[in-house]
Amino acid sequence: MDISVSAAPTKRRYLTLLMIFITVVICYVDRANLAVASVHIQQEFGIDKARMGYIFSAFAWTYTIFQIPGGWFLDRVGSKMTYFIAIFGWSLATLGQGFANGLTTLLGLRAITGMFEAPAFPTNNRMVTSWFPEQERASAVGFFTSGQFVGLAFLTPLLIWIQEMLSWHWVFIITGAVGLIWSIIWHFVYQSPRKSKGINAAELDYIAAGGGMIDGDAPVEKKMRVALSAADWKLVFNRKLVGVYLGQFAVTSTLWFFLTWFPNYLTQEKHIGALTAGFMTTVPFLAAFFGVLLSGIFADRMVKSGKSIGFARKTPIICGLLLSTCIMGANYTNDPVWIMVLMALAFFGNGFASITWSLVSSLAPLRLIGLTGGVFNFVGGLGGITVPLVVGYLAQDYGFSPALIYIAVVALLGALSYICLVGEVKRVG
């Protein structure tokens, strides 16, 4: 590749970051569109809360099961092809949900969506590790992670409007079609660092000097591929990484409450109208958006001021998880304003804790980053499996109050896992 030499580094890495951000927005809208349509689906198909919990959970089962295979696949074919296949596959399944005619069809299509979304965040992590130096990585992770909140904050009211004007079917048809178009754009635009146009030698040197793996985004060559050994698995389940995995379970548990049951909670537990509830959901998602952006900036500034990477990355995660316990305060009020404030505080905390991927970049063995990311998201995905089911059964028999206590306790345990297990942040292996 002919790279023009310039005195100042180019900024090509920020275009890659913007593409990741857009992909995350699409990814999370396709996870949360079911929550928007859930009340209408329950009415049309005659589904109670417990069975609706299984539909919510169907995505997370395959999403979790395919985390480790997805990480393995990513290590072998690279980010470009992995993401093209993933975006195209989950978008096609999302579009198909608009034509679902019953419980079984919807369960199957949600499961397919989860399977194709499985490699998404390991791929994001691999790209950021390849494109960004260590001192910029938490901000980069914070920015792309914010896509999961900003997309839902601004697009949830739009999806509710589409549903009310057309029908719930069009929520899935439109979001799926957008994803299919984006998969084609991704395939033709994205390239790994050394193959990208618009990048110069100075930027490549700047990324590499800061610990960026500029050659880490390409497929692993056949001669470099080796079978995973028991020692490899021992590294992947090192105590430090286990602490991060458990913390991610806590982060995703709070997130999945908001992705699945939150609109139902507002309308069925607090008896708030559908359109009002749609706009109320915007406030917590915006709070989480600002939380994750501030977390990344805060962490990187601490690194630049001389604080250790471990202190800078762990502090916002622990504080955010502790703040998420505010969610159970909503049990003690029926005032919509206070409900919105408490939910916004809890979700701000969730956003503030959501730079966990930056620790995976710093802790994972270099040649096992894809696999480590897969295990990390696998454990996190267990939160996506359990929360829809636990909340569904608790809400069916006892109301939502015990469900909010469950979310708060899990968040507290997640903070303790970072305090007690992770310790000093340094690369394993």
C-alpha atoms as one frame of an Amber mdcrd trajectory, in Angstrom:
protein
   0.000   0.000   0.000   1.253   3.436  -0.884   0.921   5.621   2.244   1.666
   9.288   1.854   3.996  10.605   4.533   2.881  13.694   6.397   4.425  15.616
   9.281   1.161  15.436  11.232  -0.795  12.213  11.800  -4.080  11.933   9.925
  -7.338  11.252  11.798  -8.594   8.241   9.842  -9.247   6.292  13.046 -12.167
   8.589  13.867 -14.035   7.581  10.702 -13.702   3.961  11.797 -15.024   4.929
  15.230 -18.020   6.658  13.638 -18.781   3.523  11.616 -18.645   1.400  14.768
 -20.966   3.891  16.503 -23.548   3.679  13.695 -23.372  -0.113  13.774 -23.963
  -0.145  17.544 -27.012   2.129  17.116 -28.488  -0.284  14.563 -27.529  -3.280
  16.697 -29.315  -2.005  19.791 -32.386  -0.711  18.011 -32.787  -4.246  16.640
 -32.522  -5.599  20.191 -34.993  -3.138  21.715 -37.642  -2.959  18.988 -39.370
  -5.959  20.558 -39.803  -4.006  23.819 -41.530  -1.234  21.852 -43.910  -3.694
  20.192 -44.354  -6.061  23.148 -47.698  -4.792  24.456 -49.314  -5.033  21.003
 -47.752  -8.459  20.421 -49.072  -9.696  23.782 -52.555  -8.538  22.847 -52.485
  -9.933  19.288 -51.024 -13.342  20.173 -52.597 -13.673  23.651 -49.252 -13.879
  25.489 -48.928 -13.373  29.273 -45.887 -11.799  31.001 -44.158 -15.104  31.703
 -44.309 -16.231  28.065 -43.326 -12.754  26.904 -40.244 -13.205  29.080 -39.288
 -16.245  26.976 -39.609 -14.212  23.774 -37.441 -11.453  25.258 -34.948 -14.101
  26.379 -34.795 -15.952  23.045 -32.380 -13.384  21.616 -30.042 -13.671  24.586
 -29.867 -17.475  24.528 -28.308 -17.671  21.088 -26.429 -14.386  21.571 -24.733
 -15.936  24.597 -24.192 -19.421  23.179 -22.505 -18.032  20.053 -20.173 -15.627
  21.870 -17.223 -18.008  22.020 -17.732 -19.422  18.482 -18.163 -15.812  17.313
 -14.854 -14.794  18.910 -13.147 -17.812  17.327 -14.611 -16.900  13.925 -13.505
 -13.275  14.355  -9.915 -14.304  15.072  -9.843 -16.254  11.801 -11.591 -14.042
   9.263 -11.060 -10.530  10.707 -13.436  -7.680  11.477 -14.477  -6.676   7.951
 -16.017 -10.000   6.913 -17.298 -10.871  10.397 -19.287  -7.664  10.649 -20.649
  -7.844   7.104 -22.029 -11.352   7.705 -23.314 -10.398  11.164 -25.090  -7.165
  10.191 -26.671  -8.726   7.103 -27.828 -11.794   9.046 -29.357 -10.043  12.044
 -31.022  -7.409   9.861 -32.664 -10.046   7.661 -33.966 -11.831  10.762 -35.220
  -8.511  12.171 -37.106  -7.736   8.977 -38.638 -11.212   9.120 -40.051 -10.513
  12.587 -42.382  -8.020  10.956 -44.084 -10.964   9.253 -44.241 -13.245  12.320
 -47.652 -14.846  12.774 -47.290 -16.477  16.172 -45.210 -17.264  19.241 -43.047
 -19.959  17.608 -42.092 -17.859  14.582 -41.219 -14.884  16.754 -39.127 -17.026
  19.105 -37.196 -18.517  16.188 -36.475 -15.195  14.500 -35.385 -13.564  17.781
 -33.013 -16.483  18.317 -31.537 -16.024  14.820 -31.103 -12.296  15.496 -29.161
 -13.097  18.668 -26.949 -15.610  16.874 -25.846 -13.081  14.251 -25.381 -10.254
  16.773 -23.080 -12.425  18.911 -19.761 -11.287  17.355 -20.690  -7.572  17.397
 -18.971  -6.330  20.545 -15.924  -8.624  20.326 -15.509  -7.157  16.824 -15.858
  -3.609  18.171 -13.234  -4.350  20.802 -10.835  -5.809  18.251 -11.187  -2.802
  15.962 -10.666  -0.264  18.752  -7.640  -2.209  19.978  -6.261  -2.069  16.440
  -7.122   1.537  15.642  -6.536   3.422  18.908  -3.549   3.915  21.224  -4.015
   3.015  24.887  -4.404   6.635  26.020  -7.423   7.146  23.709  -9.016   3.749
  24.051 -11.435   4.350  26.949 -12.856   7.416  25.189 -13.224   5.397  21.978
 -14.979   2.580  23.832 -17.173   5.123  25.589 -18.120   6.752  22.292 -19.124
   3.598  20.440 -20.851   2.185  23.538 -22.901   5.381  23.780 -24.502   4.339
  20.499 -26.539   1.730  22.344 -28.125   4.489  24.432 -28.363   7.444  22.059
 -30.006   5.364  19.370 -32.673   4.159  21.782 -33.122   7.607  23.348 -33.891
   9.297  20.058 -35.327   6.421  18.060 -37.647   4.786  20.614 -40.245   7.603
  20.305 -39.947   7.320  16.517 -40.525   3.551  16.651 -43.557   4.063  18.911
 -44.913   6.620  16.449 -44.391   4.194  13.540 -46.225   1.524  15.521 -49.164
   3.795  16.343 -49.419   5.160  12.779 -48.911   1.870  10.909 -48.633  -1.246
  13.086 -46.092  -3.089  15.223 -45.065  -5.099  12.129 -43.523  -2.007  10.521
 -41.253  -1.429  13.527 -39.349  -4.572  12.511 -39.630  -4.137   8.747 -38.135
  -0.631   8.777 -35.331  -1.347  11.267 -34.400  -4.543   9.433 -34.273  -2.769
   6.061 -31.986  -0.055   7.444 -29.593  -2.718   8.719 -29.469  -4.501   5.359
 -28.494  -1.255   3.629 -25.813  -0.546   6.245 -24.273  -4.024   5.823 -23.584
  -3.231   2.152 -22.076   0.155   3.024 -19.877  -1.511   5.651 -18.594  -4.108
   3.199 -17.430  -1.513   0.685 -16.098   1.163   3.079 -14.385  -0.520   6.027
 -10.743  -1.627   5.857  -8.168  -2.599   8.498  -5.567   0.086   9.422  -2.830
  -0.780   6.916  -5.303  -1.172   4.055  -7.314   1.969   4.736  -7.207   4.947
   2.417  -6.644   8.337   3.969  -4.277   7.121   6.684  -0.624   8.132   6.668
   2.517   6.649   8.157   2.510   9.179  10.988  -0.924   8.054  12.190   0.049
   4.393  11.961   3.200   5.133  13.981   1.199   7.139  16.532  -1.268   4.268
  17.024   1.472   1.650  17.263   3.586   3.717  19.665   0.592   3.976  21.996
   0.033   0.226  22.076  -2.465  -0.033  19.215  -2.335  -3.375  17.374  -2.276
  -1.980  13.844  -1.924  -5.484  12.400  -4.422  -7.026  14.817  -7.550  -6.449
  12.739  -6.639  -8.763   9.890  -7.498 -12.471   9.732  -5.013 -14.738  11.479
  -2.794 -16.416   8.880  -3.178 -20.179   8.572   0.397 -20.814   9.637  -0.245
 -18.792  12.820  -3.386 -20.702  13.787  -2.935 -23.173  16.611  -5.385 -25.328
  18.500  -6.484 -23.927  21.820  -4.700 -25.606  24.711  -5.639 -26.069  28.356
  -3.118 -23.330  29.168  -4.956 -20.946  26.821  -8.258 -21.599  28.556  -6.564
 -21.112  31.939  -5.401 -17.673  30.766  -8.864 -16.760  29.519 -10.318 -17.681
  32.941  -7.633 -15.940  34.980  -8.963 -14.448  38.249  -8.644 -10.888  36.936
 -10.664 -11.688  33.835 -13.266 -13.607  35.849 -13.804 -10.453  37.918 -14.377
  -8.468  34.727 -16.739 -11.145  33.395 -18.866 -11.069  36.565 -18.936  -7.279
  36.467 -20.202  -7.452  32.892 -23.004  -9.769  33.973 -24.089  -7.034  36.389
 -23.832  -4.262  33.772 -25.844  -6.211  31.197 -28.488  -7.210  33.749 -29.454
  -3.567  34.328 -29.199  -2.846  30.605 -31.501  -5.714  29.660 -34.189  -4.574
  32.059 -34.316  -1.306  30.135 -34.079  -3.065  26.766 -36.956  -5.429  27.500
 -39.315  -4.715  30.401 -38.990  -0.962  30.988 -41.820   0.165  28.648 -44.034
  -2.590  30.085 -43.091  -1.526  33.613 -44.233   2.030  32.935 -47.519   1.100
  31.249 -48.582  -2.001  33.211 -47.101  -1.399  36.685 -47.272   2.411  36.889
 -50.264   2.790  34.498 -48.654   5.461  32.326 -50.025   5.925  28.774 -48.099
   4.364  25.875 -47.048   7.589  24.145 -46.133   9.246  27.461 -44.157   6.150
  28.445 -42.389   6.277  25.085 -41.127   9.759  25.766 -40.308   8.888  29.385
 -37.979   6.154  28.167 -35.951   8.824  26.378 -34.716  10.404  29.631 -32.957
   7.309  31.105 -31.410   6.463  27.733 -30.085  10.014  27.381 -28.741   9.812
  30.937 -26.951   6.568  30.070 -25.599   8.163  26.893 -24.011  11.021  28.846
 -22.858   8.559  31.497 -20.836   6.438  29.095 -19.345   9.457  27.305 -18.293
  11.072  30.592 -16.897   7.763  31.822 -14.556   7.353  28.841 -13.382  10.966
  28.971 -12.911  10.798  32.753 -10.913   7.551  32.528  -8.585   8.773  29.760
  -7.961  12.081  31.519  -6.962  10.219  34.667  -4.498   8.133  32.636  -3.016
  11.275  31.069  -2.720  12.899  34.519  -0.562  10.029  35.751  -3.094   7.670
  37.349  -2.680   3.973  36.627  -4.798   2.393  33.888  -6.361   0.110  36.485
  -7.456   2.951  38.768  -8.674   5.078  35.858 -10.752   2.312  34.278 -12.059
   0.581  37.410 -13.182   3.705  39.296 -16.023   4.732  36.941 -17.135   1.114
  36.545 -17.412   0.553  40.310 -19.087   3.936  40.924 -21.504   3.347  38.057
 -22.547  -0.089  39.322 -23.147   1.302  42.806 -25.255   4.123  41.358 -27.335
   1.581  39.411 -28.747   0.324  42.711 -30.929   3.488  42.721 -33.328   1.552
  40.501 -35.080  -0.008  43.494 -36.020   3.463  44.763 -38.820   3.482  42.171
 -40.598   0.911  44.347 -41.430   3.668  46.806 -43.141   6.205  44.541 -45.862
   6.428  41.911 -44.955   9.963  40.909 -43.922   9.821  37.207 -41.310  12.546
  37.754 -39.590  10.687  40.588 -39.809   7.404  38.690 -38.095   9.067  35.742
 -35.415  10.650  37.974 -34.579   7.389  39.759 -34.528   5.395  36.529 -32.340
   8.057  34.907 -29.873   7.921  37.832 -29.745   4.121  37.645 -29.223   4.099
  33.895 -26.682   6.937  34.089 -24.769   4.656  36.445 -25.107   1.801  33.976
 -23.696   4.021  31.229 -20.891   5.225  33.503 -19.969   1.577  34.135 -20.122
   0.596  30.458 -16.458   1.121  29.516 -15.770  -2.447  30.619 -14.502  -3.353
  27.128 -11.500  -1.067  27.710 -10.350  -3.438  30.457 -10.710  -6.428  28.148
  -8.334  -4.628  25.756  -5.827  -4.099  28.580  -6.093  -7.520  30.260  -6.654
 -10.047  27.465  -3.748 -12.139  26.091  -2.836 -10.539  22.754  -3.376 -13.591
  20.576  -6.614 -14.491  22.387  -8.392 -11.123  22.261 -11.252 -12.445  20.135
 -11.775 -15.498  22.357 -11.481 -13.436  25.561 -13.991 -10.945  24.206 -16.279
 -13.846  23.370 -16.117 -15.247  26.913 -16.602 -11.744  28.348 -19.721 -11.208
  26.260 -20.850 -14.789  26.942 -20.993 -14.120  30.691 -22.558 -10.720  30.039
 -25.104 -12.402  27.790 -26.232 -14.555  30.713 -27.686 -11.333  32.110 -29.695
 -11.010  28.911 -31.018 -14.542  29.408 -31.854 -14.326  33.096 -33.285 -10.808
  33.431 -36.196 -11.196  30.949 -37.157 -14.518  32.587 -36.680 -13.489  36.234
 -38.495 -10.180  35.745 -41.256 -11.888  33.745 -41.983 -14.490  36.414 -41.658
 -12.043  39.319 -43.894  -9.473  37.594 -46.467 -12.131  36.733 -46.857 -13.310
  40.346 -45.644 -10.468  42.569 -45.424  -7.287  40.475 -42.283  -5.436  39.446
 -41.039  -4.414  42.924 -39.067  -7.632  43.656 -37.676  -7.475  40.111 -36.139
  -4.046  40.746 -34.595  -5.309  43.982 -33.054  -8.193  42.017 -31.476  -5.757
  39.525 -30.069  -3.635  42.376 -28.534  -6.623  44.187 -26.855  -7.872  41.011
 -25.382  -4.392  40.394 -23.974  -4.348  43.941 -22.388  -7.785  43.476 -20.859
  -6.591  40.189 -19.155  -3.693  41.963 -17.776  -6.107  44.564 -16.333  -8.335
  41.815 -14.239  -5.421  40.534 -13.134  -4.506  44.043 -12.246  -8.039  45.172
 -11.184  -9.980  42.058  -9.705  -7.738  39.354  -6.861  -6.145  41.322  -3.949
  -4.615  39.394  -4.684  -4.166  35.705  -1.948  -5.757  33.599  -2.065  -8.030
  30.573  -2.614 -11.704  31.344  -0.130 -14.124  29.801
